């Protein structure tokens, strides 16, 4: 038996420059196996998530769509993001890929569609971006954005099309605080989405985090997620258990209570080493060139 669907936990929202509101706290689905996705995303919706992040590359859009349909939730209540895969940049391929994503998700429209990686050496990412603007015009994407774009790439697509991406989804962790890129986002009106917000679990044993969490009476994961939220970034931690999903949502209470003071925020930011736990955009492109 599953729990009844509770009222969604009240995630704050951030405004997108293109219009609309994005829940600041969501659920990520990278590495969720296709045959486990429906059950896990149903759990995420039961726990209260109303923002799901998937991608063609993850191979699990069908499961996300099935979980959404099974939840019985009104379509407008859940914010759904998916992403264009690296081999699909060319305009005709991008159009076909987007149609396939909608089909797999069982949706007529997504809330946000992203270029997953810029692939500047092997693709014309400006043409790709121009193609995504068609999906907003025809109503099948409420907003469009990018992921893993660097400053010159952001400026190039904006200069060429006049369309500012609603978000740039980039790796941000206490080890990689991304201050210059986040400052540029703020200047351009782009929302920062922080991928791998827990550094895939690696930051949770850092003494600075463990000690501060003990002092505040929360868990390390809650503290790290609260750090992201207080910086204004959007997060969607992935977890494979209901208990951790609930635990992670406790970060919202931590933010609301205002317990994470400036000194604690600064101590966590002090872990910055400009070090990645995930792929760098350059490495991803070289993988595809193989
Ligand atoms: N655009 C991009 O290029 C890109 C790249 C990477 C990720 N993303 C997106 O960002 C999302 C999040 O990133 P991510 O999945 O890489 O990493 P993450 O959310 O930072 O970390 C996930 C890992 O942390 C563990 N975890 C979760 N909650 C925990 C808790 N309370 N205590 C201890 N461990 C906990 C999970 O374990 P269990 O599963 O065992 O609970 C899992 O191993 C992805 O799912 C995806 O949607 C986007």
Coordinates of C-alpha atoms and ligand atoms in Angstrom, one line a residue:
X1 CA 0.0 0.0 0.0
X2 CA 1.2 3.5 -0.7
X3 CA 0.6 6.6 1.2
X4 CA -2.1 9.0 0.0
X5 CA -0.8 12.0 -1.9
X6 CA -0.2 14.7 0.7
X7 CA -0.6 18.4 0.1
X8 CA 2.7 19.4 -1.7
X9 CA 5.3 20.6 0.7
X10 CA 5.5 24.3 0.2
X11 CA 8.6 24.7 -1.9
X12 CA 9.3 28.4 -2.6
X13 CA 9.3 29.3 -6.3
X14 CA 11.6 31.4 -8.4
X15 CA 10.3 33.5 -11.3
X16 CA 11.6 32.7 -14.7
X17 CA 12.4 35.6 -17.0
X18 CA 10.2 34.0 -19.6
X19 CA 7.2 34.0 -17.2
X20 CA 6.0 31.3 -14.9
X21 CA 7.2 30.0 -11.6
X22 CA 9.7 27.2 -10.9
X23 CA 9.6 25.3 -7.6
X24 CA 13.0 25.9 -6.1
X25 CA 13.2 22.3 -4.6
X26 CA 12.6 19.4 -6.9
X27 CA 13.6 15.7 -7.6
X28 CA 16.4 14.6 -9.9
X29 CA 16.3 11.3 -11.8
X30 CA 19.9 10.9 -13.1
X31 CA 20.9 7.2 -12.7
X32 CA 17.4 6.1 -11.8
X33 CA 17.1 2.9 -13.8
X34 CA 14.3 2.9 -16.4
X35 CA 12.5 -0.1 -14.8
X36 CA 12.5 1.6 -11.3
X37 CA 11.6 5.1 -12.4
X38 CA 7.8 4.9 -12.3
X39 CA 7.8 3.6 -8.7
X40 CA 10.5 6.0 -7.5
X41 CA 8.9 9.1 -9.1
X42 CA 5.5 8.0 -7.7
X43 CA 7.2 8.0 -4.3
X44 CA 8.7 11.4 -4.9
X45 CA 5.3 12.8 -5.8
X46 CA 3.7 11.2 -2.7
X47 CA 6.4 12.7 -0.5
X48 CA 5.4 16.1 -2.0
X49 CA 7.7 16.9 -4.9
X50 CA 6.1 19.0 -7.6
X51 CA 9.2 19.5 -9.7
X52 CA 10.8 16.6 -11.7
X53 CA 14.1 16.8 -13.6
X54 CA 14.7 14.2 -16.3
X55 CA 16.6 14.0 -19.6
X56 CA 16.6 11.9 -22.8
X57 CA 20.1 10.8 -21.8
X58 CA 18.8 9.3 -18.6
X59 CA 16.6 6.9 -20.5
X60 CA 13.8 7.2 -18.0
X61 CA 11.3 9.7 -19.5
X62 CA 8.7 7.0 -20.0
X63 CA 8.8 6.1 -16.3
X64 CA 8.5 9.7 -15.3
X65 CA 5.5 10.1 -17.5
X66 CA 3.8 7.0 -16.1
X67 CA 4.3 8.1 -12.6
X68 CA 2.8 11.5 -13.4
X69 CA -0.2 9.9 -15.0
X70 CA -0.7 7.4 -12.2
X71 CA -0.5 10.2 -9.6
X72 CA -3.7 11.8 -10.8
X73 CA -2.2 15.2 -10.1
X74 CA -3.4 18.0 -12.3
X75 CA -0.8 18.7 -15.1
X76 CA -0.4 22.3 -14.0
X77 CA 0.6 21.2 -10.5
X78 CA 3.9 19.5 -11.5
X79 CA 6.8 21.2 -13.2
X80 CA 8.5 18.9 -15.6
X81 CA 12.0 19.5 -17.2
X82 CA 13.6 17.3 -19.8
X83 CA 16.7 17.8 -22.0
X84 CA 17.9 17.4 -25.5
X85 CA 20.6 14.7 -25.9
X86 CA 24.0 15.4 -27.3
X87 CA 23.6 13.5 -30.7
X88 CA 20.4 15.4 -31.4
X89 CA 21.6 19.0 -31.8
X90 CA 21.0 19.4 -35.5
X91 CA 17.7 21.2 -36.1
X92 CA 15.8 18.3 -37.7
X93 CA 17.1 15.9 -35.1
X94 CA 16.2 18.3 -32.3
X95 CA 12.6 18.6 -33.5
X96 CA 12.3 14.8 -33.7
X97 CA 13.9 14.3 -30.3
X98 CA 11.6 16.8 -28.6
X99 CA 8.6 15.1 -30.1
X100 CA 9.9 11.8 -28.9
X101 CA 10.4 13.1 -25.4
X102 CA 6.9 14.4 -25.3
X103 CA 5.6 11.1 -26.5
X104 CA 7.6 9.1 -23.9
X105 CA 6.5 11.5 -21.1
X106 CA 2.9 11.2 -22.4
X107 CA 2.6 15.0 -22.2
X108 CA 1.4 17.7 -24.6
X109 CA 3.9 20.2 -23.2
X110 CA 6.8 20.4 -20.8
X111 CA 7.5 23.2 -18.4
X112 CA 11.1 23.5 -19.4
X113 CA 13.3 22.0 -22.2
X114 CA 17.0 22.3 -22.0
X115 CA 20.0 21.8 -24.3
X116 CA 21.8 19.3 -22.1
X117 CA 25.4 20.1 -23.1
X118 CA 26.7 22.9 -25.4
X119 CA 29.1 20.7 -27.5
X120 CA 30.7 23.8 -29.1
X121 CA 33.3 22.0 -31.1
X122 CA 31.0 19.5 -32.8
X123 CA 27.6 21.3 -33.0
X124 CA 26.2 24.7 -34.0
X125 CA 24.6 25.3 -30.6
X126 CA 23.2 28.6 -31.8
X127 CA 21.1 26.8 -34.4
X128 CA 20.1 24.3 -31.8
X129 CA 19.0 27.2 -29.5
X130 CA 17.1 28.8 -32.3
X131 CA 15.3 25.5 -32.9
X132 CA 14.2 25.3 -29.2
X133 CA 12.6 28.7 -29.6
X134 CA 10.1 27.1 -32.0
X135 CA 8.9 24.9 -29.2
X136 CA 7.9 27.9 -27.1
X137 CA 6.2 29.5 -30.1
X138 CA 4.1 26.4 -30.7
X139 CA 3.2 26.0 -27.0
X140 CA 4.9 22.6 -26.4
X141 CA 7.6 24.1 -24.1
X142 CA 6.5 26.7 -21.5
X143 CA 10.1 27.7 -21.1
X144 CA 13.5 26.8 -22.6
X145 CA 17.0 26.9 -21.2
X146 CA 20.4 25.4 -21.3
X147 CA 22.7 23.3 -19.2
X148 CA 26.5 23.3 -18.8
X149 CA 26.9 26.5 -20.8
X150 CA 29.9 28.8 -20.2
X151 CA 29.7 32.6 -20.3
X152 CA 30.8 33.0 -24.0
X153 CA 28.2 30.4 -25.0
X154 CA 25.4 32.2 -23.1
X155 CA 26.3 35.5 -24.7
X156 CA 26.5 33.9 -28.2
X157 CA 23.0 32.4 -28.1
X158 CA 21.5 35.6 -26.6
X159 CA 23.3 37.9 -29.1
X160 CA 22.2 35.7 -32.0
X161 CA 18.5 35.2 -31.1
X162 CA 17.6 37.8 -28.5
X163 CA 16.2 35.0 -26.4
X164 CA 17.6 34.7 -22.9
X165 CA 17.6 31.1 -21.5
X166 CA 15.3 30.8 -18.5
X167 CA 17.9 28.7 -16.7
X168 CA 21.4 27.4 -16.9
X169 CA 21.6 24.1 -15.2
X170 CA 25.2 23.7 -14.0
X171 CA 27.2 21.7 -11.4
X172 CA 27.2 23.7 -8.2
X173 CA 28.4 22.2 -4.9
X174 CA 30.3 23.4 -1.8
X175 CA 33.4 22.2 -3.7
X176 CA 32.4 24.2 -6.9
X177 CA 30.6 27.3 -5.8
X178 CA 30.6 28.8 -9.3
X179 CA 30.5 32.5 -8.2
X180 CA 31.5 34.1 -11.6
X181 CA 29.0 32.1 -13.6
X182 CA 26.2 32.7 -11.0
X183 CA 26.9 36.4 -11.0
X184 CA 26.6 36.5 -14.8
X185 CA 23.3 34.6 -14.5
X186 CA 22.0 37.2 -12.1
X187 CA 23.1 40.0 -14.5
X188 CA 21.3 38.4 -17.4
X189 CA 18.2 37.2 -15.6
X190 CA 19.0 33.5 -15.9
X191 CA 18.0 31.2 -13.0
X192 CA 20.9 29.0 -11.7
X193 CA 19.9 25.4 -11.3
X194 CA 22.5 23.5 -9.2
X195 CA 23.1 19.9 -10.4
X196 CA 24.5 17.3 -8.1
X197 CA 23.8 19.6 -5.1
X198 CA 25.0 17.0 -2.6
X199 CA 28.2 16.4 -4.6
X200 CA 26.7 12.9 -5.1
X201 CA 26.9 12.4 -1.3
X202 CA 30.7 13.2 -1.1
X203 CA 30.3 16.5 0.8
X204 CA 28.2 15.0 3.5
X205 CA 31.2 13.7 5.6
X206 CA 33.1 17.0 5.5
X207 CA 33.9 18.0 9.1
X208 CA 32.7 21.6 8.5
X209 CA 29.3 20.3 7.3
X210 CA 29.0 17.5 9.9
X211 CA 29.9 19.9 12.8
X212 CA 27.5 22.6 11.7
X213 CA 24.7 20.2 11.2
X214 CA 25.2 18.8 14.7
X215 CA 25.1 22.3 16.1
X216 CA 21.9 23.1 14.2
X217 CA 20.2 19.8 15.0
X218 CA 19.8 18.8 11.3
X219 CA 21.4 16.3 9.0
X220 CA 24.4 17.1 6.7
X221 CA 22.2 16.7 3.6
X222 CA 19.6 19.1 5.0
X223 CA 22.3 21.7 5.7
X224 CA 23.9 21.5 2.3
X225 CA 20.6 21.8 0.5
X226 CA 19.6 24.7 2.8
X227 CA 22.9 26.4 1.8
X228 CA 22.0 26.1 -1.9
X229 CA 18.4 27.3 -1.3
X230 CA 19.6 30.3 0.7
X231 CA 21.9 31.3 -2.1
X232 CA 18.8 31.4 -4.3
X233 CA 19.7 28.4 -6.5
X234 CA 17.2 25.7 -7.6
X235 CA 18.0 22.1 -6.5
X236 CA 16.7 18.7 -7.3
X237 CA 18.6 16.1 -5.2
X238 CA 18.2 12.5 -6.3
X239 CA 17.5 9.8 -3.8
X240 CA 16.4 6.2 -4.1
X241 CA 14.6 6.0 -0.7
X242 CA 11.4 7.6 0.6
X243 CA 13.2 8.3 4.0
X244 CA 16.0 10.3 2.3
X245 CA 13.5 12.2 0.2
X246 CA 11.7 13.2 3.4
X247 CA 14.9 14.0 5.1
X248 CA 16.0 16.2 2.2
X249 CA 12.7 18.1 2.1
X250 CA 13.5 19.1 5.7
X251 CA 16.0 21.6 4.2
X252 CA 13.0 23.8 3.4
X253 CA 12.1 24.0 7.1
X254 CA 15.7 24.9 7.9
X255 CA 15.5 27.8 5.5
X256 CA 12.1 28.9 6.7
X257 CA 13.4 29.0 10.3
X258 CA 16.4 31.1 9.4
X259 CA 18.7 29.0 11.4
X260 CA 21.5 28.9 8.9
X261 CA 23.4 32.0 9.7
X262 CA 25.9 33.9 7.6
X263 CA 28.9 32.4 9.4
X264 CA 27.7 28.9 8.6
X265 CA 26.9 29.9 5.0
X266 CA 30.5 31.3 4.7
X267 CA 32.0 28.2 6.3
X268 CA 30.3 25.9 3.7
X269 CA 31.3 28.2 0.9
X270 CA 34.8 28.0 2.2
X271 CA 34.9 24.4 1.0
X272 CA 35.2 25.7 -2.5
X273 CA 38.1 24.1 -4.4
X274 CA 36.8 24.8 -8.0
X275 CA 36.6 21.0 -8.1
X276 CA 34.0 19.0 -10.0
X277 CA 32.4 15.7 -9.0
X278 CA 30.7 15.4 -12.4
X279 CA 31.7 15.7 -16.0
X280 CA 33.2 18.9 -17.4
X281 CA 31.6 20.2 -20.6
X282 CA 34.9 19.6 -22.4
X283 CA 35.1 15.9 -21.4
X284 CA 31.5 15.3 -22.4
X285 CA 32.3 16.6 -25.9
X286 CA 35.4 14.5 -26.3
X287 CA 33.3 11.4 -25.3
X288 CA 30.9 12.1 -28.1
X289 CA 33.7 12.6 -30.6
X290 CA 35.0 9.1 -30.1
Ligands
LIG1 N1 22.4 18.8 -16.5 C1 23.3 18.0 -16.1 O1 24.3 17.8 -16.9 C2 23.2 17.2 -14.9 C3 24.3 16.4 -14.5 C4 24.1 15.6 -13.3 C5 22.9 15.7 -12.6 N2 21.8 16.4 -13.1 C6 20.5 16.5 -12.4 O2 20.8 16.8 -11.0 C7 20.2 15.8 -10.2 C8 20.9 15.6 -8.9 O3 22.3 15.3 -9.1 P1 22.9 13.9 -8.8 O4 21.8 12.8 -8.9 O5 24.0 13.7 -9.7 O6 23.5 14.0 -7.4 P2 23.0 14.4 -5.9 O7 21.6 14.7 -5.9 O8 24.0 15.5 -5.5 O9 23.4 13.2 -5.1 C9 22.7 11.9 -5.2 C10 23.4 10.9 -4.3 O10 23.3 11.4 -3.0 C11 22.7 10.4 -2.2 N3 21.8 11.0 -1.2 C12 20.6 11.7 -1.5 N4 20.1 12.1 -0.3 C13 20.9 11.8 0.7 C14 20.8 11.9 2.1 N5 19.9 12.6 2.7 N6 21.9 11.4 2.8 C15 22.9 10.7 2.2 N7 22.9 10.5 0.9 C16 22.0 11.0 0.1 C17 21.9 9.5 -3.1 O11 21.8 8.2 -2.6 P3 20.5 7.3 -2.7 O12 20.0 7.3 -4.1 O13 21.0 5.9 -2.3 O14 19.5 7.8 -1.8 C18 22.7 9.6 -4.4 O15 23.8 8.6 -4.3 C19 20.2 14.6 -11.1 O16 19.4 13.5 -10.6 C20 19.8 15.1 -12.4 O17 18.4 15.3 -12.4 C21 22.0 17.2 -14.2

